[in-house]
Short mmCIF file of C-alpha atoms and ligand atoms in Angstrom, two decimals:
data_model
loop_
_atom_site.label_atom_id
_atom_site.label_comp_id
_atom_site.label_asym_id
_atom_site.label_seq_id
_atom_site.Cartn_x
_atom_site.Cartn_y
_atom_site.Cartn_z
CA MET A 4 0.00 0.00 0.00
CA ARG A 5 1.47 3.33 -1.02
CA VAL A 6 0.78 6.48 0.96
CA LEU A 7 1.42 9.89 -0.62
CA SER A 8 0.87 13.51 0.22
CA GLY A 9 2.00 16.89 -1.06
CA VAL A 10 2.70 20.07 0.84
CA GLN A 11 2.52 23.49 -0.76
CA PRO A 12 5.37 25.77 0.26
CA SER A 13 3.43 28.58 1.86
CA GLY A 14 5.38 30.17 4.68
CA LYS A 15 6.02 29.79 8.38
CA LEU A 16 4.53 26.75 10.07
CA HIS A 17 2.45 27.06 13.22
CA LEU A 18 1.33 24.66 15.93
CA GLY A 19 -1.96 24.06 14.06
CA ASN A 20 -0.10 22.89 10.95
CA TYR A 21 2.05 20.58 13.04
CA LEU A 22 -0.68 18.99 15.17
CA GLY A 23 -3.26 19.09 12.36
CA ALA A 24 -1.22 17.68 9.49
CA ILE A 25 2.54 17.21 9.72
CA LYS A 26 2.49 15.01 12.83
CA GLN A 27 0.25 12.50 11.02
CA HIS A 28 2.48 12.49 7.95
CA ILE A 29 5.48 11.73 10.09
CA GLU A 30 3.65 8.97 12.00
CA LEU A 31 2.48 7.30 8.78
CA GLN A 32 6.07 6.94 7.57
CA HIS A 33 6.52 4.25 10.23
CA GLN A 34 3.38 2.33 9.34
CA TYR A 35 4.15 2.52 5.60
CA ALA A 36 7.96 2.48 5.84
CA GLY A 37 9.46 2.23 2.37
CA ASP A 38 6.18 3.16 0.70
CA ALA A 39 5.47 6.62 2.12
CA PHE A 40 5.93 9.43 -0.41
CA TYR A 41 5.91 13.13 0.49
CA PHE A 42 6.71 15.93 -1.89
CA ILE A 43 6.96 19.70 -2.01
CA ALA A 44 4.24 20.93 -4.37
CA ASN A 45 6.15 23.83 -5.91
CA TYR A 46 4.41 23.69 -9.32
CA HIS A 47 1.13 24.25 -7.47
CA SER A 48 2.58 27.30 -5.75
CA LEU A 49 2.92 29.12 -9.07
CA THR A 50 -0.83 29.66 -8.88
CA THR A 51 -0.28 32.04 -5.95
CA ILE A 52 3.42 32.97 -5.71
CA ASN A 53 5.08 34.85 -8.55
CA ASP A 54 8.35 35.88 -6.95
CA ALA A 55 11.23 33.58 -7.93
CA GLN A 56 13.39 34.29 -4.90
CA GLN A 57 10.45 33.81 -2.54
CA LEU A 58 9.45 30.51 -4.15
CA ARG A 59 13.01 29.16 -3.94
CA GLN A 60 13.18 30.14 -0.25
CA LEU A 61 9.77 28.68 0.61
CA THR A 62 10.64 25.43 -1.16
CA LEU A 63 13.80 25.09 0.91
CA ASP A 64 11.90 26.03 4.08
CA VAL A 65 9.42 23.17 3.65
CA ALA A 66 12.27 20.73 3.18
CA LEU A 67 13.99 21.95 6.35
CA ASP A 68 10.73 22.02 8.31
CA TYR A 69 9.72 18.45 7.45
CA LEU A 70 13.17 16.99 8.03
CA ALA A 71 13.52 18.85 11.33
CA LEU A 72 10.10 17.66 12.48
CA GLY A 73 11.06 14.04 11.96
CA LEU A 74 10.63 13.03 8.34
CA ASP A 75 13.10 10.18 8.00
CA PRO A 76 14.48 9.78 4.47
CA GLU A 77 15.27 6.12 5.27
CA LYS A 78 11.55 5.49 5.71
CA ALA A 79 9.85 8.08 3.53
CA THR A 80 10.65 9.20 -0.01
CA PHE A 81 10.89 12.99 0.06
CA PHE A 82 11.27 15.08 -3.08
CA ARG A 83 10.35 18.20 -5.04
CA GLN A 84 7.43 17.97 -7.46
CA THR A 85 9.50 19.73 -10.15
CA ASP A 86 12.03 16.88 -10.20
CA ILE A 87 9.34 14.66 -11.72
CA PRO A 88 8.49 16.32 -15.05
CA GLU A 89 6.27 13.35 -16.00
CA VAL A 90 3.74 14.84 -13.59
CA THR A 91 3.03 17.74 -15.95
CA GLU A 92 2.78 15.35 -18.90
CA LEU A 93 0.14 13.26 -17.13
CA THR A 94 -1.69 16.46 -16.18
CA TRP A 95 -2.26 17.18 -19.87
CA ILE A 96 -3.47 13.68 -20.59
CA LEU A 97 -5.92 13.82 -17.67
CA ALA A 98 -7.16 17.18 -18.98
CA THR A 99 -8.17 15.53 -22.24
CA VAL A 100 -10.44 12.98 -20.52
CA THR A 101 -11.89 15.31 -17.87
CA GLY A 102 -14.98 17.44 -18.42
CA LYS A 103 -14.66 21.14 -17.77
CA GLY A 104 -17.74 21.00 -15.51
CA LEU A 105 -15.89 18.90 -12.94
CA LEU A 106 -13.23 21.58 -12.50
CA GLU A 107 -15.83 24.33 -12.39
CA ARG A 108 -17.42 22.66 -9.38
CA ALA A 109 -14.23 22.73 -7.25
CA HIS A 110 -14.87 24.47 -3.90
CA SER A 111 -11.24 25.31 -3.48
CA TYR A 112 -11.21 27.17 -6.85
CA LYS A 113 -14.27 29.19 -5.85
CA ASP A 114 -12.85 29.94 -2.38
CA LYS A 115 -9.55 31.09 -3.81
CA ILE A 116 -11.20 33.41 -6.33
CA ALA A 117 -13.37 34.81 -3.53
CA LYS A 118 -10.15 35.60 -1.65
CA GLY A 119 -8.88 37.60 -4.61
CA ILE A 120 -6.46 35.07 -6.16
CA ALA A 121 -6.22 35.54 -9.94
CA PRO A 122 -8.50 33.06 -11.76
CA SER A 123 -5.76 31.75 -14.07
CA MET A 124 -6.09 28.54 -16.09
CA GLY A 125 -3.45 27.18 -13.68
CA LEU A 126 -5.75 27.77 -10.72
CA MET A 127 -8.62 26.14 -12.59
CA CYS A 128 -6.42 23.16 -13.51
CA TYR A 129 -4.98 22.81 -10.00
CA PRO A 130 -7.01 19.62 -9.35
CA LEU A 131 -5.68 18.04 -12.57
CA LEU A 132 -2.10 18.57 -11.43
CA MET A 133 -2.95 17.24 -7.98
CA ALA A 134 -4.63 14.16 -9.48
CA SER A 135 -1.55 13.60 -11.59
CA ASP A 136 0.68 13.83 -8.47
CA ILE A 137 -1.34 11.03 -6.93
CA LEU A 138 -2.01 8.79 -9.94
CA ILE A 139 1.52 8.85 -11.31
CA TYR A 140 2.75 6.76 -8.35
CA LYS A 141 -0.37 4.56 -8.23
CA SER A 142 -0.87 5.88 -4.69
CA ASN A 143 -3.46 4.09 -2.56
CA ILE A 144 -3.84 6.37 0.47
CA VAL A 145 -3.65 10.16 0.53
CA PRO A 146 -3.60 11.78 4.00
CA VAL A 147 -5.07 15.27 3.74
CA GLY A 148 -7.09 17.88 5.61
CA LYS A 149 -10.85 18.17 5.10
CA ASP A 150 -10.48 21.00 2.59
CA GLN A 151 -8.68 18.64 0.18
CA VAL A 152 -11.16 15.77 0.18
CA GLN A 153 -13.02 17.04 -2.89
CA HIS A 154 -9.73 17.04 -4.79
CA ILE A 155 -9.25 13.37 -3.95
CA GLU A 156 -12.79 12.58 -5.11
CA MET A 157 -12.00 14.35 -8.38
CA THR A 158 -8.83 12.26 -8.64
CA GLN A 159 -10.93 9.09 -8.30
CA ASP A 160 -13.18 10.35 -11.08
CA MET A 161 -10.23 11.18 -13.33
CA ALA A 162 -8.68 7.74 -12.85
CA GLY A 163 -12.04 6.29 -13.91
CA TYR A 164 -12.36 8.59 -16.95
CA PHE A 165 -8.92 7.57 -18.20
CA ASN A 166 -9.40 3.85 -17.61
CA ASN A 167 -12.86 3.90 -19.25
CA THR A 168 -11.76 5.97 -22.24
CA TYR A 169 -8.87 3.63 -22.99
CA ASN A 170 -10.50 0.45 -21.73
CA CYS A 171 -7.64 -0.31 -19.36
CA GLU A 172 -6.84 -0.55 -15.63
CA VAL A 173 -3.66 1.53 -15.65
CA LEU A 174 -4.62 4.21 -13.12
CA VAL A 175 -5.36 3.23 -9.52
CA ARG A 176 -8.21 4.77 -7.54
CA PRO A 177 -6.84 6.38 -4.35
CA GLU A 178 -8.63 6.87 -1.04
CA ALA A 179 -8.40 9.99 1.16
CA LYS A 180 -7.29 9.52 4.75
CA LEU A 181 -8.61 12.37 6.83
CA ASN A 182 -6.22 13.86 9.39
CA GLU A 183 -8.05 13.12 12.61
CA ALA A 184 -6.61 15.98 14.70
CA GLN A 185 -9.03 18.51 16.10
CA ILE A 186 -8.89 22.16 15.19
CA VAL A 187 -6.04 23.79 17.12
CA PRO A 188 -7.13 27.17 18.53
CA GLY A 189 -4.94 30.25 18.19
CA ILE A 190 -4.06 32.67 20.99
CA ASP A 191 -7.48 34.37 20.57
CA GLY A 192 -9.46 31.11 20.65
CA GLN A 193 -10.35 31.13 16.92
CA LYS A 194 -8.88 28.44 14.62
CA MET A 195 -5.13 29.00 14.47
CA SER A 196 -4.26 30.32 11.02
CA LYS A 197 -1.51 32.34 9.35
CA SER A 198 -4.11 34.69 8.00
CA TYR A 199 -5.67 35.47 11.40
CA GLY A 200 -2.43 36.63 13.04
CA ASN A 201 -3.20 34.38 16.03
CA SER A 202 -0.62 31.65 15.54
CA ILE A 203 2.13 30.19 17.69
CA ASP A 204 4.89 29.55 15.16
CA ILE A 205 6.97 26.41 15.47
CA PHE A 206 10.37 27.76 14.59
CA ASP A 207 10.41 31.08 16.44
CA THR A 208 13.11 31.64 19.07
CA PRO A 209 12.27 30.06 22.48
CA LYS A 210 11.80 33.56 23.90
CA LYS A 211 9.33 34.58 21.20
CA SER A 212 7.33 31.34 21.46
CA ARG A 213 7.08 31.75 25.21
CA LYS A 214 5.89 35.33 24.80
CA ARG A 215 3.19 34.19 22.36
CA ILE A 216 2.03 31.49 24.75
CA MET A 217 1.95 33.89 27.70
CA SER A 218 -0.30 36.16 25.59
CA ILE A 219 -3.04 33.53 25.04
CA GLN A 220 -6.33 35.26 25.85
CA THR A 221 -8.11 34.24 29.05
CA ASP A 222 -11.07 35.58 31.04
CA SER A 223 -10.68 37.69 34.17
CA THR A 224 -11.71 35.14 36.82
CA PRO A 225 -9.67 35.94 39.97
CA VAL A 226 -6.91 33.49 40.92
CA GLU A 227 -8.74 32.11 43.97
CA ASP A 228 -11.99 31.31 42.10
CA PRO A 229 -12.79 27.96 40.43
CA LYS A 230 -12.41 28.03 36.65
CA ASP A 231 -13.91 26.11 33.74
CA PRO A 232 -11.16 24.26 31.83
CA ASP A 233 -13.43 23.50 28.88
CA SER A 234 -13.95 27.14 27.97
CA CYS A 235 -10.28 28.12 28.38
CA ASN A 236 -8.00 28.67 25.36
CA VAL A 237 -4.89 27.76 27.34
CA PHE A 238 -6.39 24.45 28.45
CA ALA A 239 -7.42 23.67 24.86
CA ILE A 240 -3.76 23.88 23.82
CA LEU A 241 -2.44 22.16 26.94
CA LYS A 242 -4.71 19.19 26.17
CA LEU A 243 -3.03 18.73 22.80
CA LEU A 244 0.48 18.70 24.24
CA ALA A 245 0.17 17.02 27.69
CA THR A 246 -0.47 13.37 28.57
CA PRO A 247 -4.10 12.50 29.46
CA GLU A 248 -3.04 12.09 33.11
CA GLU A 249 -1.48 15.51 33.29
CA THR A 250 -4.46 17.05 31.47
CA ALA A 251 -6.81 15.52 34.07
CA GLU A 252 -4.69 16.92 36.91
CA TRP A 253 -4.83 20.42 35.44
CA ALA A 254 -8.61 20.13 34.96
CA ASP A 255 -8.89 19.37 38.71
CA ARG A 256 -6.74 22.37 39.54
CA TYR A 257 -8.92 24.64 37.37
CA ARG A 258 -12.08 23.45 39.15
CA ALA A 259 -10.57 23.67 42.64
CA GLY A 260 -9.67 27.37 42.33
CA GLY A 261 -6.46 28.95 43.64
CA MET A 262 -4.71 28.49 40.29
CA GLY A 263 -3.77 31.46 38.11
CA TYR A 264 -3.77 31.32 34.30
CA GLY A 265 -0.10 32.30 34.43
CA ASP A 266 0.76 28.90 35.96
CA VAL A 267 -0.90 26.88 33.25
CA LYS A 268 0.55 29.11 30.51
CA LYS A 269 4.04 28.48 31.91
CA ARG A 270 3.40 24.75 31.72
CA VAL A 271 2.16 25.05 28.13
CA ALA A 272 5.35 26.95 27.26
CA GLU A 273 7.41 24.13 28.81
CA LEU A 274 5.46 21.44 26.96
CA PHE A 275 5.83 23.36 23.69
CA GLU A 276 9.56 23.52 24.26
CA GLU A 277 9.78 19.80 25.14
CA THR A 278 7.79 18.87 22.02
CA LEU A 279 9.35 21.25 19.49
CA GLY A 280 12.65 22.46 20.98
CA PRO A 281 14.60 19.49 19.56
CA ALA A 282 13.11 20.14 16.11
CA ARG A 283 14.30 23.75 16.27
CA GLU A 284 17.83 22.55 16.99
CA ARG A 285 17.68 19.98 14.19
CA ARG A 286 16.47 22.68 11.80
CA GLU A 287 19.41 24.92 12.63
CA LYS A 288 21.81 22.05 12.01
CA LEU A 289 20.18 21.15 8.71
CA ALA A 290 20.25 24.78 7.58
CA GLY A 291 24.02 24.64 8.08
CA ASP A 292 24.35 21.67 5.70
CA LEU A 293 22.17 22.42 2.70
CA ASP A 294 24.13 20.00 0.52
CA ALA A 295 22.92 17.14 2.70
CA VAL A 296 19.33 18.38 2.36
CA GLU A 297 19.72 18.57 -1.43
CA ASP A 298 21.10 15.01 -1.46
CA ILE A 299 18.01 13.77 0.38
CA LEU A 300 15.70 15.47 -2.13
CA VAL A 301 17.67 14.16 -5.09
CA ASP A 302 17.69 10.58 -3.76
CA GLY A 303 13.96 10.82 -3.13
CA ALA A 304 13.33 12.19 -6.62
CA LYS A 305 15.32 9.35 -8.22
CA LYS A 306 13.16 6.76 -6.49
CA ALA A 307 9.91 8.60 -7.25
CA ARG A 308 10.89 9.25 -10.85
CA ASN A 309 11.59 5.59 -11.56
CA ILE A 310 8.00 4.83 -10.64
CA ALA A 311 6.64 7.86 -12.53
CA LYS A 312 8.51 6.82 -15.69
CA GLU A 313 7.09 3.31 -15.58
CA VAL A 314 3.54 4.49 -15.02
CA MET A 315 3.87 7.12 -17.78
CA ALA A 316 5.05 4.41 -20.15
CA GLU A 317 1.88 2.43 -19.37
CA VAL A 318 -0.26 5.56 -19.79
CA ARG A 319 1.29 6.49 -23.16
CA ASP A 320 0.94 2.92 -24.29
CA ALA A 321 -2.73 2.81 -23.31
CA CYS A 322 -3.54 5.94 -25.33
CA GLY A 323 -1.19 5.42 -28.26
CA LEU A 324 1.28 8.25 -27.63
CA VAL A 325 4.59 7.36 -29.27
CA ILE A 326 7.91 8.78 -28.05
CA ALA A 327 11.52 8.21 -29.12
CA ARG A 328 12.89 6.15 -26.22
CA GLU A 329 16.49 7.26 -26.79
CA LEU A 330 15.49 10.87 -26.15
CA HIS A 331 13.92 10.14 -22.78
CA GLY A 332 16.73 8.50 -20.83
P1 ADP B 28 -3.29 28.26 7.41
O1 ADP B 28 -4.74 28.23 7.81
O2 ADP B 28 -2.42 28.75 8.51
O3 ADP B 28 -3.05 28.98 6.09
P2 ADP B 28 -2.92 25.90 5.81
O4 ADP B 28 -4.26 26.08 5.17
O5 ADP B 28 -1.70 26.16 5.02
O6 ADP B 28 -2.88 26.76 7.17
O7 ADP B 28 -2.89 24.44 6.42
C1 ADP B 28 -1.96 23.43 6.12
C2 ADP B 28 -2.39 22.17 6.85
O8 ADP B 28 -2.43 22.39 8.28
C3 ADP B 28 -3.81 21.71 6.45
O9 ADP B 28 -3.74 20.35 6.12
C4 ADP B 28 -4.67 21.89 7.68
O10 ADP B 28 -5.50 20.75 7.85
C5 ADP B 28 -3.68 22.00 8.84
N1 ADP B 28 -4.11 23.07 9.77
C6 ADP B 28 -3.97 24.41 9.59
N2 ADP B 28 -4.44 25.11 10.65
C7 ADP B 28 -4.90 24.19 11.54
C8 ADP B 28 -5.51 24.29 12.85
N3 ADP B 28 -5.71 25.45 13.44
N4 ADP B 28 -5.86 23.14 13.44
C9 ADP B 28 -5.65 21.93 12.86
N5 ADP B 28 -5.07 21.78 11.64
C10 ADP B 28 -4.70 22.88 10.97
N1 LIG B 29 -3.40 20.79 -2.64
C1 LIG B 29 -2.71 20.31 -1.48
C2 LIG B 29 -2.83 21.35 -0.34
O1 LIG B 29 -3.02 22.52 -0.61
C3 LIG B 29 -1.25 20.04 -1.76
C4 LIG B 29 -1.09 18.94 -2.76
C5 LIG B 29 -0.63 19.04 -4.05
C6 LIG B 29 -1.36 17.56 -2.53
N2 LIG B 29 -0.61 17.81 -4.63
C7 LIG B 29 -1.04 16.88 -3.73
C8 LIG B 29 -1.83 16.85 -1.43
C9 LIG B 29 -1.21 15.50 -3.85
C10 LIG B 29 -2.00 15.48 -1.54
C11 LIG B 29 -1.69 14.80 -2.75
O2 LIG B 29 -2.70 20.99 0.81
#
């Protein structure tokens, strides 16, 4: 069983990204060791980022972030989307068997236009490229957030359109695996998000992270009074980082009264540091050896590309596209 997911390079990671998505990716590499594929979706980013220097930097940042957070290149195949040019070839072929209406129904396309992103053909064809990313490795399981599920359903449809059109079984129907993490609240209690300015970033300095945690909004119940853990933003984050036993102890302390929010914030800051401090150190080390990072991405791309080439050969064969083998290495 092959598991695959893509990550768009889109800026600084926060605790919500880690607990909501990245942690699951890293855990799955153990369960699917040898057959877990993760890639940096930099072709997709061209639909929103048009600054070359920024795109190069963001691409490198994702690589450093994932490796620092525990992606193990011995277990998972990690690469850049652009190192697999077959992906864009398959995108075209899928476009020829896919009705325009399917793409017009994409929620993500409509949401992005509503946010003011230019309605380019690239943005419209985003789901074709994503389907190609998945189908070119005959991926079985695709771990994603809820917002991406429609794209996986479209991928299933596209695999079917191709197989039906050419009366073959070349493309494999993938299944989405929903990240089961709850919504991580930001320092104001709303969903943590880059665009709300309420995030606790993963790779800030320890001092800055601590300051962010100490600024989580709380109510004004006096220290001596009992408090409700379930309506407290600090407790909501503590719960995601502490063991169930420790969480239960803090809940008792809330209800008993005599505990100030400052105490629980300090503990959250400690837990944050215990969970993510080592990743910060690993990231600094990796940033000092970019050649090693490049080697990991190149090794990953070689492995991924071997599969992509084989599948593309089957696809071309199924639809009668002839190429000169000696020109394609
Ligand atoms: P942002 O909202 O900060 O722009 P993205 O949309 O780039 O975040 O999210 C990337 C991944 O992180 C998605 O798969 C999403 O499921 C997950 N994620 C983002 N914010 C949260 C959150 N507050 N709680 C849980 N998961 C989140
Ligand atoms: N669209 C995905 C996102 O924004 C990223 C992505 C690109 C992806 N290609 C993929 C995810 C293939 C899973 C599989 O999060």
